[in-house]
Structures are given as structure tokens and as C-alpha cells.
XYZ file of C-alpha atoms in Angstrom:
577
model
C 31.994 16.374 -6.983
C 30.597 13.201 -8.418
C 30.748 10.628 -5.260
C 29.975 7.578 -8.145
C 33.235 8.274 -9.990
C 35.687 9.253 -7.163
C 37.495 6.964 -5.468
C 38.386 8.519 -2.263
C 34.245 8.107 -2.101
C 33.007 6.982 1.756
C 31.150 3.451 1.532
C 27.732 2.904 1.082
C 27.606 1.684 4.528
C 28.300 4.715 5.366
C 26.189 6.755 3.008
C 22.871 4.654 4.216
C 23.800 5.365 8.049
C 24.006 9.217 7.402
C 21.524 9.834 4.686
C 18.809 10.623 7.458
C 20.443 13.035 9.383
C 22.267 14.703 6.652
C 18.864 15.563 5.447
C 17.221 16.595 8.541
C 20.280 18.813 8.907
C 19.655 21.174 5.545
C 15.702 20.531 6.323
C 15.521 23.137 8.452
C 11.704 22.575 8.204
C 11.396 19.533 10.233
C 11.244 19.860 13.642
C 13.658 17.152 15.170
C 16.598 19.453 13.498
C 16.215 21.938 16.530
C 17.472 18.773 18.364
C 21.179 19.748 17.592
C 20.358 23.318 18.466
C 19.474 21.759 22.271
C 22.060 19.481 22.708
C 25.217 22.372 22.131
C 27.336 22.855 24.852
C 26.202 25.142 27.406
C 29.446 26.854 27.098
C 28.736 27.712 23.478
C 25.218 28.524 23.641
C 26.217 31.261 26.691
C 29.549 32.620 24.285
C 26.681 33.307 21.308
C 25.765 36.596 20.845
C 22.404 37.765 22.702
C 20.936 39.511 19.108
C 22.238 39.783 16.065
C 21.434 42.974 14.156
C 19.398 43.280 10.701
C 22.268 44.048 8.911
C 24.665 41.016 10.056
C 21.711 38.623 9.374
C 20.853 39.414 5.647
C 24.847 39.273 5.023
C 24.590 35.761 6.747
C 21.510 34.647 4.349
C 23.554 34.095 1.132
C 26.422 32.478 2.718
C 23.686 29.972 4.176
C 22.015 29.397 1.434
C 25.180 28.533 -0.532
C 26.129 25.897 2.072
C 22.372 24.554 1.586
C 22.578 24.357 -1.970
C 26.088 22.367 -1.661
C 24.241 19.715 0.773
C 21.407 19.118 -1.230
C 23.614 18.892 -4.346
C 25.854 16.465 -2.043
C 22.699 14.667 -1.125
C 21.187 14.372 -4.326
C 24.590 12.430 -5.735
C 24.206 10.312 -2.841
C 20.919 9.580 -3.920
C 21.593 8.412 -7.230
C 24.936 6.526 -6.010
C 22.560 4.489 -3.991
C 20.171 4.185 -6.957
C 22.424 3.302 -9.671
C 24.254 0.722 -6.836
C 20.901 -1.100 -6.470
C 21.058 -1.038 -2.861
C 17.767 1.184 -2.259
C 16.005 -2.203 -0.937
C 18.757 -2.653 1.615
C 18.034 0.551 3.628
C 14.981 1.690 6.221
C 11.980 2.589 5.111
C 12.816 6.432 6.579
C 15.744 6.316 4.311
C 13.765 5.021 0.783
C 11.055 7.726 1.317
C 13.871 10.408 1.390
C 15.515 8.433 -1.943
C 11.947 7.642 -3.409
C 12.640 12.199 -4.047
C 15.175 11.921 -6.720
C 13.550 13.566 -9.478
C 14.633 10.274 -11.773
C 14.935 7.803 -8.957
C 11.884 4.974 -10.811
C 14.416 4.291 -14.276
C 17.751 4.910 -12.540
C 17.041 2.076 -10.009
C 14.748 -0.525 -12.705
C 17.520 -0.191 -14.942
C 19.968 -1.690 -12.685
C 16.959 -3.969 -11.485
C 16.623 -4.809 -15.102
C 19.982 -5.529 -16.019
C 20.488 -8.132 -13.294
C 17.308 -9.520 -13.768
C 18.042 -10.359 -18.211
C 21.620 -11.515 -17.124
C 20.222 -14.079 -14.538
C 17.190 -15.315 -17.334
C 20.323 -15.609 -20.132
C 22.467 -17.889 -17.890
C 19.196 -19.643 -15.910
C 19.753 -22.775 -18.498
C 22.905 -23.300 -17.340
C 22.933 -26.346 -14.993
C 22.802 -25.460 -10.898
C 25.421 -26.276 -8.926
C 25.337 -27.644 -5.230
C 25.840 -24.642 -3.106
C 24.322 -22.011 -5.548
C 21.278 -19.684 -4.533
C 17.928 -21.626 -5.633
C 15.604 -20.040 -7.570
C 12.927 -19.496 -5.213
C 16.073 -17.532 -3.034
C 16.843 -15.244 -6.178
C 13.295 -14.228 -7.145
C 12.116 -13.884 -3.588
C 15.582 -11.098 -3.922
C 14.463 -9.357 -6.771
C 10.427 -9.250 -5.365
C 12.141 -7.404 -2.492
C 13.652 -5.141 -5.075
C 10.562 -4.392 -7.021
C 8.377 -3.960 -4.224
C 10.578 -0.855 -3.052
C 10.391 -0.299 -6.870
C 6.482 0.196 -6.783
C 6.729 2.721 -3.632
C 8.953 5.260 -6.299
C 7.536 7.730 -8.407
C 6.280 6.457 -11.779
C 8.063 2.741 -10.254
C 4.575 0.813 -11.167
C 4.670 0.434 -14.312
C 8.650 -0.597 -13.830
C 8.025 -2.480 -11.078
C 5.165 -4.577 -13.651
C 7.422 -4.799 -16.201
C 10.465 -6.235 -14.448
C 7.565 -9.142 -12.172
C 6.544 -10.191 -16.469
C 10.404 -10.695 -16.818
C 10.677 -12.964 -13.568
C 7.889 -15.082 -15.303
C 10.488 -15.951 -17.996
C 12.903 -16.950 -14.799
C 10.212 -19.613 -13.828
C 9.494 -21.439 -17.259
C 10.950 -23.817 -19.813
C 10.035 -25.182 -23.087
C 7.745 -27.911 -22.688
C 10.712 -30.395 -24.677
C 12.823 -30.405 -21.528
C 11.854 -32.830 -18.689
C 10.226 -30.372 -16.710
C 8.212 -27.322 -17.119
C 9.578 -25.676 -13.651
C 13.335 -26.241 -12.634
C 12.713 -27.713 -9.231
C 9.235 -28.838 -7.478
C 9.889 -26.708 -4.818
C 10.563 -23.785 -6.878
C 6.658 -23.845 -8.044
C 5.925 -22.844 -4.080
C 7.043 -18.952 -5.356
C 4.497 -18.659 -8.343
C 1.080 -17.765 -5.702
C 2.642 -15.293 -4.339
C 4.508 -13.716 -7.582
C 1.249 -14.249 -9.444
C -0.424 -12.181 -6.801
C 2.024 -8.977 -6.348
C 1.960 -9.020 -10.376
C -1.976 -8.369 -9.925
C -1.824 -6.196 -7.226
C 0.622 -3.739 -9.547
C -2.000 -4.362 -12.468
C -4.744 -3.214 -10.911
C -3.242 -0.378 -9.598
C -1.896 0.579 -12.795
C -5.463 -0.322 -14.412
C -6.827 -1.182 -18.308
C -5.196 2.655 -19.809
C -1.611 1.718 -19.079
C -1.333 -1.485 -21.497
C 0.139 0.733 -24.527
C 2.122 2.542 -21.846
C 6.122 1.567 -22.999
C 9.086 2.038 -20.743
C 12.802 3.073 -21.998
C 14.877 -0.152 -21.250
C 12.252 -2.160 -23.176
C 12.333 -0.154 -26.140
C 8.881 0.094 -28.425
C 7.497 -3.221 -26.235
C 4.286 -1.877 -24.604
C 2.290 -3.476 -21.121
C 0.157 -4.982 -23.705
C 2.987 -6.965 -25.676
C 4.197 -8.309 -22.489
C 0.702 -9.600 -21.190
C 0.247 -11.232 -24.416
C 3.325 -13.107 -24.540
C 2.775 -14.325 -20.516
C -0.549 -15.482 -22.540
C 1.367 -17.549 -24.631
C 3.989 -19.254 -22.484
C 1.084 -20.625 -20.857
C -0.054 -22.327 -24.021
C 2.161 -25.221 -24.084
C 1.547 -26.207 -20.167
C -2.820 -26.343 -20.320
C -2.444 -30.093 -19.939
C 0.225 -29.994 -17.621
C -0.811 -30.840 -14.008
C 1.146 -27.969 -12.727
C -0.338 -25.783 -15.307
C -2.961 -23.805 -12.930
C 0.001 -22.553 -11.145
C 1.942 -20.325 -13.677
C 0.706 -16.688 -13.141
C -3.009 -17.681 -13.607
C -4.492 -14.941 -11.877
C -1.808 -12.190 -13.936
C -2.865 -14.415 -17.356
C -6.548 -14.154 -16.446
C -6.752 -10.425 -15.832
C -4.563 -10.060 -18.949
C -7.457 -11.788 -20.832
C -10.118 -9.769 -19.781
C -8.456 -6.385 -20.763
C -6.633 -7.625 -23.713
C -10.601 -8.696 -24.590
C -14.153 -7.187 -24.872
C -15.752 -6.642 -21.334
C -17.936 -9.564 -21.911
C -15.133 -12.006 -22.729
C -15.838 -13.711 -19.173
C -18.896 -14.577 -20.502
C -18.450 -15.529 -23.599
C -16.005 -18.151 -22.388
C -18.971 -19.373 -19.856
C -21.008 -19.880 -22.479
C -18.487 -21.171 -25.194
C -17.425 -24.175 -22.680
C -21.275 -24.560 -21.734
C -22.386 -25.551 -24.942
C -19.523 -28.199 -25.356
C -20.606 -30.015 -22.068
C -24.123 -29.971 -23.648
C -22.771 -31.519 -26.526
C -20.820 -34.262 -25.070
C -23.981 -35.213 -23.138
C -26.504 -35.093 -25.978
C -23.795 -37.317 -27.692
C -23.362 -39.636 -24.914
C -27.454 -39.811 -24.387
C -27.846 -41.225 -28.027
C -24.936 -43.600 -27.867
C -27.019 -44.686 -24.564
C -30.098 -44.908 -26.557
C -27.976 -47.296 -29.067
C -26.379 -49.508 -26.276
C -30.508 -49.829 -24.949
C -31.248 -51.757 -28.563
C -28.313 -54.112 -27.994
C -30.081 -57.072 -27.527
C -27.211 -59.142 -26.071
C -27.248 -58.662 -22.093
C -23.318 -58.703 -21.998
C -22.815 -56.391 -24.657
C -25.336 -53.812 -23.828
C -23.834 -52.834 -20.312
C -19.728 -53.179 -22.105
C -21.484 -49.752 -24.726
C -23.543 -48.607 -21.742
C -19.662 -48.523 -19.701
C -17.910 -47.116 -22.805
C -20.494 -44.493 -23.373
C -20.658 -43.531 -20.148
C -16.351 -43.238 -20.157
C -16.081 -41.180 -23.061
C -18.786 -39.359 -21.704
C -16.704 -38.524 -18.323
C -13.190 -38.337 -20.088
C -14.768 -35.449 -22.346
C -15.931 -33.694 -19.544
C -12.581 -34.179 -17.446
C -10.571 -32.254 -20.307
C -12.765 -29.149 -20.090
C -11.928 -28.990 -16.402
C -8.943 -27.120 -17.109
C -10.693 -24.815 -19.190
C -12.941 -23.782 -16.368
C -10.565 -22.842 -14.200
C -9.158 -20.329 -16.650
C -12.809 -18.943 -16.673
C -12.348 -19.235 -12.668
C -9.280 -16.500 -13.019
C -10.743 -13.768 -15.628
C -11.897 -10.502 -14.438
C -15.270 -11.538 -13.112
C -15.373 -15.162 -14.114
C -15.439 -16.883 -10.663
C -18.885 -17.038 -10.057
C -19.047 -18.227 -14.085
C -16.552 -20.766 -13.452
C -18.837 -21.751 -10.074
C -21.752 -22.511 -11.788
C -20.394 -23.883 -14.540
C -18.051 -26.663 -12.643
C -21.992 -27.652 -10.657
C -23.577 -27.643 -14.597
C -20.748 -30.148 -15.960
C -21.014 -32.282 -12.770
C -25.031 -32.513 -13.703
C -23.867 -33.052 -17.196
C -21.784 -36.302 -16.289
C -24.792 -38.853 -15.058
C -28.100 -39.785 -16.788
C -30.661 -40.806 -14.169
C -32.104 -43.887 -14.338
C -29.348 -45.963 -17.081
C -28.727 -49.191 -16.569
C -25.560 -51.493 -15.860
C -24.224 -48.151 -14.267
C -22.832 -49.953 -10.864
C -19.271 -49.604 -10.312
C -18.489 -47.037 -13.056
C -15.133 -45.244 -12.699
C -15.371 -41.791 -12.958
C -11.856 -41.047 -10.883
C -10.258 -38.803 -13.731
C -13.172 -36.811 -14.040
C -14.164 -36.155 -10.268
C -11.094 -35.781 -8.498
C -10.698 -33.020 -11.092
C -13.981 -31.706 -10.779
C -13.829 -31.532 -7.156
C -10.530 -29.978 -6.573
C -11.826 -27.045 -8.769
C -15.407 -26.563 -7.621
C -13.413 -26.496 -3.885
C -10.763 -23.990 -4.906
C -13.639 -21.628 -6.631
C -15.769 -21.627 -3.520
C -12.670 -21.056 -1.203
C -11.974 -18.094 -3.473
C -15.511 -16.849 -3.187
C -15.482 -17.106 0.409
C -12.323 -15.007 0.692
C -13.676 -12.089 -1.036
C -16.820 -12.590 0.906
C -17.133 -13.962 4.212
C -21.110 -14.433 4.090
C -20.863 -16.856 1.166
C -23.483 -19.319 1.697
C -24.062 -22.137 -0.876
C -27.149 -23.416 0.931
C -29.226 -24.206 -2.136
C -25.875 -25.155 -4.090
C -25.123 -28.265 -0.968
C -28.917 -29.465 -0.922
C -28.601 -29.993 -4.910
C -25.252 -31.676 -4.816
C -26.541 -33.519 -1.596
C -29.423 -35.055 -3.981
C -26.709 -35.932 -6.506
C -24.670 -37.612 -3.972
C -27.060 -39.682 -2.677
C -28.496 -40.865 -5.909
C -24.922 -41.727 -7.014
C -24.489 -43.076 -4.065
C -27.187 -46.249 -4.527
C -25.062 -46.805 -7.781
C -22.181 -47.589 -6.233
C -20.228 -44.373 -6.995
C -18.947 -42.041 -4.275
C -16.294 -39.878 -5.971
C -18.935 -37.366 -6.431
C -17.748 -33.601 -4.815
C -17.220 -35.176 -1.731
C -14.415 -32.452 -0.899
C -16.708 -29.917 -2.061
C -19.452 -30.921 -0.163
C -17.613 -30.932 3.097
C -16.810 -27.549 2.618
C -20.069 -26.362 1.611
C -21.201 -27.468 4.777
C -19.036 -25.544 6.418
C -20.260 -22.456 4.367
C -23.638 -23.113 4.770
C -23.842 -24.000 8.767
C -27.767 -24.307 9.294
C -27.708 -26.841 5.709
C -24.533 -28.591 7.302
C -26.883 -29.011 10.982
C -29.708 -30.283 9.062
C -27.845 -32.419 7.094
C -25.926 -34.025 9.978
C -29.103 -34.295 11.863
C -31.202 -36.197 8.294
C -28.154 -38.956 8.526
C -28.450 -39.308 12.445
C -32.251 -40.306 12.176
C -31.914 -42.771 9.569
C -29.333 -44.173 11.545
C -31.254 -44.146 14.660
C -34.298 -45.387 12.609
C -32.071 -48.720 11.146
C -30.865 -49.801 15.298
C -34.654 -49.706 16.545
C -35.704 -51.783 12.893
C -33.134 -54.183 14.314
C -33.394 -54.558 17.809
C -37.744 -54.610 17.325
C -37.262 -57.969 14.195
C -35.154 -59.423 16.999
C -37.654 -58.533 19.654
C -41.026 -59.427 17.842
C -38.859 -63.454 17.439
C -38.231 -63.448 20.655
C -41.799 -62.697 22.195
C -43.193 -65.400 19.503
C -40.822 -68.099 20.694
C -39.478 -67.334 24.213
C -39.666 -71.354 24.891
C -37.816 -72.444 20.902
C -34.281 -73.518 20.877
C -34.152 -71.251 17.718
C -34.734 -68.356 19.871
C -32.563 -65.630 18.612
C -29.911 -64.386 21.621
C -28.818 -61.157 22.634
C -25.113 -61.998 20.349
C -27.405 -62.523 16.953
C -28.762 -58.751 18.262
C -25.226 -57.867 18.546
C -23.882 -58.961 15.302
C -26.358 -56.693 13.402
C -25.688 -53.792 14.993
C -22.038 -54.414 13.787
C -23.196 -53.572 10.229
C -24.075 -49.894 11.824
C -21.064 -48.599 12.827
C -19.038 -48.038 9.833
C -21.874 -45.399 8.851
C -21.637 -43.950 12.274
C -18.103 -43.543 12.196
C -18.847 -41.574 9.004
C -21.184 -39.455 10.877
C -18.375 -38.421 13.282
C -16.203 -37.114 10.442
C -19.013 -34.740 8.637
C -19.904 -30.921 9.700
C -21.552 -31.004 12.965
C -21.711 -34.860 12.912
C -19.211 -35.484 15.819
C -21.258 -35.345 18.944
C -24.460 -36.969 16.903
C -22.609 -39.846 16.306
C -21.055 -40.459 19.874
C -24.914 -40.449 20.742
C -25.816 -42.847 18.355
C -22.492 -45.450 19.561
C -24.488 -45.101 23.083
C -27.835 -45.421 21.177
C -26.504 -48.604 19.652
C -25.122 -50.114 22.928
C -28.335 -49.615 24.816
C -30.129 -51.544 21.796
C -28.012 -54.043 21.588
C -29.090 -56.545 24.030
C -32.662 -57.621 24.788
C -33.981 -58.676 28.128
C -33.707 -62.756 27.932
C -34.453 -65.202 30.523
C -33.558 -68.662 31.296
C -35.916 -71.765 32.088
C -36.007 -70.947 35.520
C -37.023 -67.300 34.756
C -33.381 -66.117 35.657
C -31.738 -62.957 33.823
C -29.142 -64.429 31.192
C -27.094 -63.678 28.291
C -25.513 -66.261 26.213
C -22.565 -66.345 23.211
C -19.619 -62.876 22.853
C -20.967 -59.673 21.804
C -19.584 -58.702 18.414
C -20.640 -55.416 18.611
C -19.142 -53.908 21.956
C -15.257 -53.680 21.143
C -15.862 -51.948 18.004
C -18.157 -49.775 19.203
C -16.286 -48.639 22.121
C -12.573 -48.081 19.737
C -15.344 -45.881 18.156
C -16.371 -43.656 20.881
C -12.861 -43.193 22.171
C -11.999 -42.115 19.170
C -14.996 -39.286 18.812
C -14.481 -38.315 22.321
C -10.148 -37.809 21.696
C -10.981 -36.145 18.710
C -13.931 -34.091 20.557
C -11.323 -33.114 23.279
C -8.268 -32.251 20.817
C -10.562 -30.080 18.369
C -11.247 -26.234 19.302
C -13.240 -26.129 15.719
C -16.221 -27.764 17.018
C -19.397 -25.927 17.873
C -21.762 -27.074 21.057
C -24.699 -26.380 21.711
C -24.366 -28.051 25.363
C -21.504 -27.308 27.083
C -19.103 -30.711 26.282
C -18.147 -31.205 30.149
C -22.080 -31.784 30.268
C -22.308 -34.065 27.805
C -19.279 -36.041 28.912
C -21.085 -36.653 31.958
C -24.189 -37.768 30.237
C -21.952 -40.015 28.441
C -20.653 -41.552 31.404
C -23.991 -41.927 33.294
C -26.015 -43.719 30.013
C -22.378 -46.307 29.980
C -22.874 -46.805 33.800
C -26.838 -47.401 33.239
C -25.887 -49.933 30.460
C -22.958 -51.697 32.369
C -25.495 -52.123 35.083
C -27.946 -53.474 33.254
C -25.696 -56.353 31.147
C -23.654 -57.272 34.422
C -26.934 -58.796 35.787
C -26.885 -61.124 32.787
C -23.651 -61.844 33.192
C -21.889 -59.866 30.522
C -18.920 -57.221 31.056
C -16.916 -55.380 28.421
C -19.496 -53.014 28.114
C -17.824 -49.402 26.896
C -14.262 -50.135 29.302
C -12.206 -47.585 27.278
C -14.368 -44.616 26.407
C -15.772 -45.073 30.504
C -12.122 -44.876 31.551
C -11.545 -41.954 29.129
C -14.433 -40.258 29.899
C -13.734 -40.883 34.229
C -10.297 -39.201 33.487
């Protein structure tokens, strides 16, 4: 009896609820079938004959096997009813193992897999209506399907060829108004792009002339290659790096000679060296100029083209990021173009935009290192963070601080004794800018402690002002949270200088600039401090709370004698609490 054709056929509801015990029934092999044996009637078990003689049991074997052949028959058309239904995804995991048996279970089930999948890509252009499935709902259906797909026997190479045809589901011709059909549709292709590589690598390099049936003469290979060129049209579109890169990028490397990775290194390394050596000798030009004005307006344009050049072969370095091998290519060669974009030492450099080049630059060199870090923990760009630090900081006194700043945040994070040391370097020169102040105000003061001129504590104040924008950025770096809530107290306690009227009396005259900003600073660490279970301390932060507290009560003391409050109110409340 063929269960698919008849119609007096049970439902499939019903053929998925007893396709597990209908095979533990004829598998007399598996131990949970004596289970039915146990739970028979008393009654029956007592009415069953004590022994059976030789002769009645091997008359009773073919009669048994006959019934066994007829349920295995029965369950192998249930088997394929289920398959060629396209329901296989729908049942337990018990229930696809049993299935995953059917000597031809892999092309009965991708075919029907198949044939939903083309309809939906030949009616995708019509236009969505409210109320119908999104796309991101109908692919992350058929990735359910394929994924039970891959668990058959010969399903991978199915399973790889039906996740090449949802790549068709997810792209349009670069003449319509956009590349993907929705924005939130693009949230699918990560995790697409991923199980696609997953099944590749499992498959491995000797399957790409592998064809299967539905697809006719169309090998692996064939179907990589023309994933390759969908991509083609979107390079310079900003959603490009999202469409299958990884899939594309393995695809590269085996459709390729093993060394393709670096080839491509090298290839894009000798165009950064060109656009440099071409921007150094329009430099060299601009440096003849002998009009002022129009030297720095060739130095600028130089100096532009120089940084637009470099900012389209970002792109290009990310597809080195995804070949087979390339991401530690693609991470030096993102630090080499940054290197590439700056001449040290040219003049009329201040205030050059480099915003379409470093945001780009940044992004990548960020995503590469998070990559790096996921396939291994102990990644530790130590040397990599002090060479971009130098970088930084020379850009820096130029005016320019788009440079890796990202990138250098997380290298820190990477690289935890460079991201201590680093914290610590700022905090000194910090520390070493309040004492300069408070001693030029001090060494006036002892020359002229009787000259209306005499600087007061509030001209003290007021320069100390200037300080706390670069603390504040302290208290947002690696390990620069705590160092800066010292330095806010460091600042307070050198912010006033002893001062005495005529009469030799304690004093203070004129409103100190430099306490409310200060103290909207601190509260701000210490919330941040409190709220934050990221942050590492070396002394316990209760502790330090309290040391907090007892250097603001020290200060407080020491101003109210002059007559001056206002002295750290918030963060002492705060830190009372």
C-alpha cells in the first residue's frame, strides 16, 4: 500500500506521533520494546503457555518475520511520505534520526526543499504586501529546513547548495533603489553567511566539481563563482561587507592558488605605497610654492587625495580580512595604510580632515582584531597599541584625532598591562600640569605677599579649570576610571593656596571656578564606578570610597577656615550614602 497516494491515508499528525513507537515495536533490538512485554495484563501473561516446544517456535519464525517485513515496508512509506511532504523539520530530533535511515531520504527531502525555495526567488520581485511573512521570517524557515538537511546522509552537499540559492533570495540588481529589500532584512546575512561556511568546510576543497541531480551539470564550483559575482556590483556599497563575505572569501581561496591570500596582501600593499610616494612628491612641489597661501591650499589637496586614495582600498582589505588565512594579512595591512596616510613633519597640516578615510579605517582594523580575538583568546596587540599610541599622539599636536581611536580602545583592552601603563603615562602628566600650576601661583605669591596684584586662591582656581576636560577623558579610557577620580581630588587639594590677610588672618577672596565642575566630575566617575561590574581593582572600591571621603573631609576642613564652602557637596553626599 502506498500511504502518499491513498486517500483513506491517517494524517501526518498522526504519522509523526507514532513513528517512534512503531519502530521500537519491529526493533526488537532495543531494549525499551520489552516495555510492552511488562506492562500486559497479568491475566494474560498467567493464560500464556509456560514453554513452547522447538517445533511450535520455528513454525512461528516465518509468520513473524512476515509481519516484520510488512512494518518496516509500512514504515519505510511513512518515511518517504514525511520526506516528500517536507515536514521532516517539524518533528523531534528522536523521530529525524529514525527518518535520516531512508536509504534516499538527502534528494527526496532537498528536492521538495528546492522546489519551494526557486518558486519563492521567481515571485520575490513581486511587491510585499502588509501582512505577508518578511523575508528574514521565510529564510530563517528554510535555514531550519536545511539544517535538518545537513544531519541526512549525503544532505551536505544539498544542504550547501540550497543556503547558495537563499543568497539569490537576499539580493537585487544594483538599478533598483536598494540592494537588500528591507534594512532589517540585512540582520539575517551573519548568520546565513556563517552556516553556509560551516557546511563548506565540512564538505572541504574536493567537493567543488561535486554536482547534485536537481541542479543538473551546475557543480559546487559554478555556484561559488557566481555568489563571487553578485557581489561585484555592491564593493562600494556601504552594506557591501555584509553579503556572504565570509562564504565569498573562502570561495576565493579554493577557487584560487593556496597563496592567493597573499598575493592579494601584497597586490593592495604596493598600491598604498604608490599613493604615498605620489602624494610625497606632490608635497615636495607644494614646498617650492613660494606664495604662503598657496603652498598650504596644494599641501591640503595633496594631503586629500592622498587620504581619499587610501579610503577606497579600505574595502579591499576587508575582502583580504575574509579569505582563507587572510586576517592576520588584512591586520597588518589596515596598521601599514594607516602609516601610509601622514608624512611626519609637513607643514600647514593643522586641521586636516581625514573623516572618510579613518572612520573607515578604524571600523575595519576593530572588526579584524575582534575576529582575531575570537579565534584566540590570548591575542595581545601590545607592540601593535604602543605604535598606534605614538601615531596618536603625534597626530594629536596637529590637531587631528580621528586616528584609530576605536581601535585603540580595544587594543587596550587586549593588551591589559599596555592599557595599565598607558592609563598610568596620562595620569602623571596630568598630575605633573596641577603642581606646574599651583607652584607659578605659589612662587607670585611668596614674592609679593604685601602687592595688591597678588594673585588669589580664584586666579589658582580658574587654571585648574583648563584640567578637567583631560581628566574626564582619563575616566573613559582602559583602567583610567579610578586614576582620574584621584586626580579630581588631586586637583581640589591644589587648588587653593594658604593666603592671609593684613592682620595675618586665614582668608580666601573671589568664587572658585573650579569646584562645581570638578565635583559634576567625580559624581559622575564614582556612579559610573558603582554601576560598572567590568572594572578591575586593585584595592577593594569600598576602600577607596572611604579614602575618597576622608581626603574631601580634609579639604572641606581646610577651605571652611578661609571662609569658603562648596567644596565636593555632591560626590561627599554620594560617597556618605
Amino acid at each position: 500500500m502506498n500511504w502518499a497516494s491513498d486517500t483513506r491515508a491517517p494524517s501526518l499528525a498522526f504519522f509523526s506521533t507514532i513513528i517512534i513507537h512503531r519502530a521500537d515495536i519491529v526493533n526488537h533490538t532495543n531494549p525499551q520494546s520489552n516495555l510492552y512485554i511488562s506492562r500486559m495484563p497479568s491475566r494474560i501473561k498467567r493464560e500464556a503457555p509456560a514453554m513452547e516446544s522447538p517445533t511450535s517456535r520455528k513454525r512461528a519464525r516465518p509468520a513473524q518475520e512476515a509481519v516484520e517485513d510488512t512494518d518496516e515496508e509500512h514504515i519505510k512509506e511513512l518515511h518517504e511520505l514525511i520526506l516528500q511532504q517536507g515536514i521532516l523539520s517539524t518533528l523531534s530530533p528522536a523521530a529525524i534520526k529514525r527518518v535520516a535511515n531512508h536509504p534516499n531520504a538527502a534528494n527526496i527531502y532537498g528536492q521538495q526543499v528546492h522546489k519551494r525555495v526557486t518558486t519563492y526567488i521567481g515571485k520575490r520581485s513581486e511587491r510585499r504586501k502588509r501582512g505577508d511573512p518578511t523575508l528574514s521570517d521565510i529564510i530563517n524557515g528554510y535555514m531550519a529546513e536545511i539544517s535538518v538537511l545537513a544531519q541526512l546522509s549525503d544532505g551536505l552537499l544539498w544542504a550547501c547548495f540550497l543556503s547558495l540559492d537563499l543568497s539569490k533570495m537576499v539580493y537585487t540588481l544594483p538599478t533598483e533603489n536598494s540592494y537588500f529589500e528591507t534594512e532589517e532584512d540585512t540582520t539575517i546575512f551573519p548568520r546565513s553567511d556563517e552556516f553556509l561556511v560551516s557546511i563548506l568546510r565540512k564538505l572541504g576543497p574536493q567537493s567543488l566539481d561535486k554536482p547534485v541531480d536537481a541542479y543538473g551539470p551546475k557543480s559546487l564550483r559554478a555556484n561559488l563563482s557566481e555568489l563571487k559575482e553578485r557581489r561585484g556590483p555592491l564593493d562600494n556599497h556601504p552594506k557591501s561587507k555584509a553579503y556572504y563575505p565570509r562564504t565569498i572569501g573562502l570561495a576565493l581561496s579554493w577557487l584560487n592558488s593556496s597563496d592567493f591570500p597573499q598575493k592579494e596582501h601584497d597586490v593592495a600593499r604596493q598600491e598604498i605605497i604608490k599613493l604615498n610616494k605620489f602624494a610625497e612628491i606632490e608635497l615636495q612641489m607644494a614646498k617650492d610654492v613660494q606664495n604662503k597661501y598657496e603652498q598650504n591650499r596644494d599641501i591640503h589637496e595633496a594631503l586629500g587625495m592622498l587620504s581619499e586614495g587610501l579610503a577606497e582600498l579600505v574595502p579591499k582589505i576587508r575582502h583580504v580580512s575574509y579569505l582563507d588565512g587572510g586576517l592576520m594579512l588584512a591586520f597588518d595591512l589596515i596598521q601599514f595604510l594607516g602609516r601610509q596616510s601622514f608624512f611626519y613633519c609637513e607643514p600647514g597640516v593643522k586641521g586636516m580632515r581625514r573623516d572618510g578615510l579613518d572612520a573607515r579605517a578604524d571600523e575595519l582594523l576593530e572588526d579584524i582584531a575582534k575576529s582575531i580575538h575570537a579565534d584566540n583568546p590570548r591575542f595581545n596587540p601590545k607592540k601593535e597599541a604602543e605604535m598606534l599610541q605614538e601615531q596618536i599622539e603625534y597626530l594629536s599636536e596637529l590637531g587631528i584625532e580621528s586616528y584609530f581611536p576605536q581601535s585603540f580602545k580595544l587594543f587596550q583592552t587586549y593588551s591589559p598591562e599596555f592599557g595599565k601603563q598607558y592609563a598610568l603615562e596620562i595620569f602623571e602628566m596630568i598630575k605633573k600640569r596641577i603642581e606646574e600650576s599651583k607652584a607659578a601661583v605659589g612662587r607670585r605669591y611668596a614674592q609679593c605677599t604685601y602687592d595688591s596684584k597678588v594673585p588669589i586662591a580664584d586666579w589658582l582656581s580658574k587654571s585648574m579649570v583648563e584640567i578637567i576636560p583631560d581628566i574626564k577623558a582619563l575616566g573613559k579610557k582602559q583602567h583610567g576610571e579610578c586614576l582620574a577620580g584621584e586626580l579630581l581630588l588631586y586637583l581640589g587639594e591644589h587648588s587653593f593656596v594658604p593666603m592671609f590677610d593684613r592682620d595675618g588672618n586665614p582668608c580666601n577672596y573671589g568664587k572658585r571656578d573650579s569646584d562645581a565642575p570638578a565635583d559634576e566630575a567625580l559624581v559622575e566617575l564614582i556612579t559610573a564606578v558603582n554601576d560598572s561590574e567590568n572594572i578591575y581593582h586593585e584595592i577593594p572600591w569600598e576602600t577607596k570610597k572611604a579614602d575618597w571621603l576622608q581626603t574631601i573631609l580634609s579639604g572641606k576642613m581646610q577651605l571652611s577656615k578661609m571662609g569658603v564652602d562648596g567644596y565636593f557637596e555632591k560626590s561627599e553626599r554620594l560617597l556618605s550614602a
